[in-house]
Amino acid sequence: MKNLFTRRGSPGHASQVKSWVSQHLALTEADLVTVAELACHEPGCPPVETVLTVHALASRPRSWHIHRPLAEVDQAAVVAALSET
């Protein structure tokens, strides 16, 4: 029987970004990290942003916004965003 709760690696750059988030926040395997590239339609907002969300068992979900497309997100941008908590 297949375990539906086993984590699968995300393809491409999103997987790397998730890894940086997990490392920087010292997350466990039980914590969920999502990475989404979204169009922003609010005034003054860049046309595309990357949203990082952490669903940790021990706390409420937290989100961070990086004002650039996912392909342009590097480790320094992730650390800077997470440090603004």
PDB file of C-alpha atoms in Angstrom:
ATOM      1  CA  MET A   1       0.000   0.000   0.000  1.00  0.00           C
ATOM      2  CA  LYS A   2       1.302   3.415  -0.963  1.00  0.00           C
ATOM      3  CA  ASN A   3       1.870   5.920   1.864  1.00  0.00           C
ATOM      4  CA  LEU A   4       0.088   9.115   0.779  1.00  0.00           C
ATOM      5  CA  PHE A   5       1.872  11.128   3.439  1.00  0.00           C
ATOM      6  CA  THR A   6       5.410  10.408   2.304  1.00  0.00           C
ATOM      7  CA  ARG A   7       7.113  13.562   1.124  1.00  0.00           C
ATOM      8  CA  ARG A   8       8.062  13.725  -2.494  1.00  0.00           C
ATOM      9  CA  GLY A   9      10.703  16.121  -3.750  1.00  0.00           C
ATOM     10  CA  SER A  10       9.414  19.093  -5.677  1.00  0.00           C
ATOM     11  CA  PRO A  11      10.829  19.366  -9.164  1.00  0.00           C
ATOM     12  CA  GLY A  12      13.155  22.173 -10.098  1.00  0.00           C
ATOM     13  CA  HIS A  13      13.980  25.349  -8.296  1.00  0.00           C
ATOM     14  CA  ALA A  14      11.016  25.207  -5.897  1.00  0.00           C
ATOM     15  CA  SER A  15      12.600  22.181  -4.230  1.00  0.00           C
ATOM     16  CA  GLN A  16      15.817  24.106  -3.645  1.00  0.00           C
ATOM     17  CA  VAL A  17      13.907  27.072  -2.196  1.00  0.00           C
ATOM     18  CA  LYS A  18      12.012  24.739   0.148  1.00  0.00           C
ATOM     19  CA  SER A  19      15.317  23.292   1.287  1.00  0.00           C
ATOM     20  CA  TRP A  20      16.710  26.758   2.085  1.00  0.00           C
ATOM     21  CA  VAL A  21      13.571  27.618   4.094  1.00  0.00           C
ATOM     22  CA  SER A  22      13.767  24.333   6.024  1.00  0.00           C
ATOM     23  CA  GLN A  23      17.458  24.796   6.778  1.00  0.00           C
ATOM     24  CA  HIS A  24      17.171  28.431   7.849  1.00  0.00           C
ATOM     25  CA  LEU A  25      14.196  27.798  10.140  1.00  0.00           C
ATOM     26  CA  ALA A  26      15.492  24.416  11.379  1.00  0.00           C
ATOM     27  CA  LEU A  27      12.237  22.715  10.397  1.00  0.00           C
ATOM     28  CA  THR A  28      11.486  19.041  10.868  1.00  0.00           C
ATOM     29  CA  GLU A  29      10.108  16.506   8.397  1.00  0.00           C
ATOM     30  CA  ALA A  30       6.682  17.038   9.960  1.00  0.00           C
ATOM     31  CA  ASP A  31       6.648  20.716   8.942  1.00  0.00           C
ATOM     32  CA  LEU A  32       5.274  21.633   5.519  1.00  0.00           C
ATOM     33  CA  VAL A  33       6.833  24.286   3.281  1.00  0.00           C
ATOM     34  CA  THR A  34       5.014  25.569   0.223  1.00  0.00           C
ATOM     35  CA  VAL A  35       6.457  27.787  -2.492  1.00  0.00           C
ATOM     36  CA  ALA A  36       4.151  29.560  -4.915  1.00  0.00           C
ATOM     37  CA  GLU A  37       4.721  32.067  -7.672  1.00  0.00           C
ATOM     38  CA  LEU A  38       1.752  34.408  -7.837  1.00  0.00           C
ATOM     39  CA  ALA A  39       0.618  37.358  -9.907  1.00  0.00           C
ATOM     40  CA  CYS A  40       0.068  40.428  -7.771  1.00  0.00           C
ATOM     41  CA  HIS A  41      -2.709  42.820  -8.729  1.00  0.00           C
ATOM     42  CA  GLU A  42      -2.434  45.284  -5.851  1.00  0.00           C
ATOM     43  CA  PRO A  43      -1.210  48.846  -6.492  1.00  0.00           C
ATOM     44  CA  GLY A  44       2.547  49.214  -6.016  1.00  0.00           C
ATOM     45  CA  CYS A  45       3.098  45.468  -5.988  1.00  0.00           C
ATOM     46  CA  PRO A  46       5.456  43.882  -8.521  1.00  0.00           C
ATOM     47  CA  PRO A  47       3.670  41.884 -11.241  1.00  0.00           C
ATOM     48  CA  VAL A  48       4.993  38.539  -9.933  1.00  0.00           C
ATOM     49  CA  GLU A  49       6.027  37.506  -6.434  1.00  0.00           C
ATOM     50  CA  THR A  50       7.087  34.301  -4.729  1.00  0.00           C
ATOM     51  CA  VAL A  51       5.257  33.373  -1.544  1.00  0.00           C
ATOM     52  CA  LEU A  52       6.841  31.067   1.027  1.00  0.00           C
ATOM     53  CA  THR A  53       4.513  29.475   3.579  1.00  0.00           C
ATOM     54  CA  VAL A  54       5.426  27.260   6.522  1.00  0.00           C
ATOM     55  CA  HIS A  55       2.837  25.065   8.223  1.00  0.00           C
ATOM     56  CA  ALA A  56       4.644  23.927  11.362  1.00  0.00           C
ATOM     57  CA  LEU A  57       3.026  21.555  13.830  1.00  0.00           C
ATOM     58  CA  ALA A  58       3.993  23.698  16.791  1.00  0.00           C
ATOM     59  CA  SER A  59       2.720  27.051  15.478  1.00  0.00           C
ATOM     60  CA  ARG A  60       0.313  28.857  13.183  1.00  0.00           C
ATOM     61  CA  PRO A  61       1.087  29.070   9.450  1.00  0.00           C
ATOM     62  CA  ARG A  62       3.537  31.824   8.529  1.00  0.00           C
ATOM     63  CA  SER A  63       4.089  33.420   5.123  1.00  0.00           C
ATOM     64  CA  TRP A  64       6.761  35.586   3.525  1.00  0.00           C
ATOM     65  CA  HIS A  65       6.679  37.408   0.187  1.00  0.00           C
ATOM     66  CA  ILE A  66       9.673  37.847  -2.101  1.00  0.00           C
ATOM     67  CA  HIS A  67       9.005  40.419  -4.790  1.00  0.00           C
ATOM     68  CA  ARG A  68      10.504  38.517  -7.701  1.00  0.00           C
ATOM     69  CA  PRO A  69       9.683  35.464  -9.820  1.00  0.00           C
ATOM     70  CA  LEU A  70      10.587  32.055  -8.415  1.00  0.00           C
ATOM     71  CA  ALA A  71      13.354  31.572 -11.002  1.00  0.00           C
ATOM     72  CA  GLU A  72      15.104  34.683  -9.619  1.00  0.00           C
ATOM     73  CA  VAL A  73      14.875  33.703  -5.946  1.00  0.00           C
ATOM     74  CA  ASP A  74      18.259  32.813  -4.480  1.00  0.00           C
ATOM     75  CA  GLN A  75      19.343  31.724  -1.014  1.00  0.00           C
ATOM     76  CA  ALA A  76      20.197  35.288   0.053  1.00  0.00           C
ATOM     77  CA  ALA A  77      16.650  36.455  -0.846  1.00  0.00           C
ATOM     78  CA  VAL A  78      15.140  33.579   1.159  1.00  0.00           C
ATOM     79  CA  VAL A  79      17.296  34.304   4.218  1.00  0.00           C
ATOM     80  CA  ALA A  80      16.535  38.044   3.988  1.00  0.00           C
ATOM     81  CA  ALA A  81      12.784  37.414   3.781  1.00  0.00           C
ATOM     82  CA  LEU A  82      12.778  34.934   6.659  1.00  0.00           C
ATOM     83  CA  SER A  83      14.863  37.299   8.795  1.00  0.00           C
ATOM     84  CA  GLU A  84      12.173  39.997   8.559  1.00  0.00           C
ATOM     85  CA  THR A  85       9.972  38.057  10.959  1.00  0.00           C
TER      86      THR A  85
END
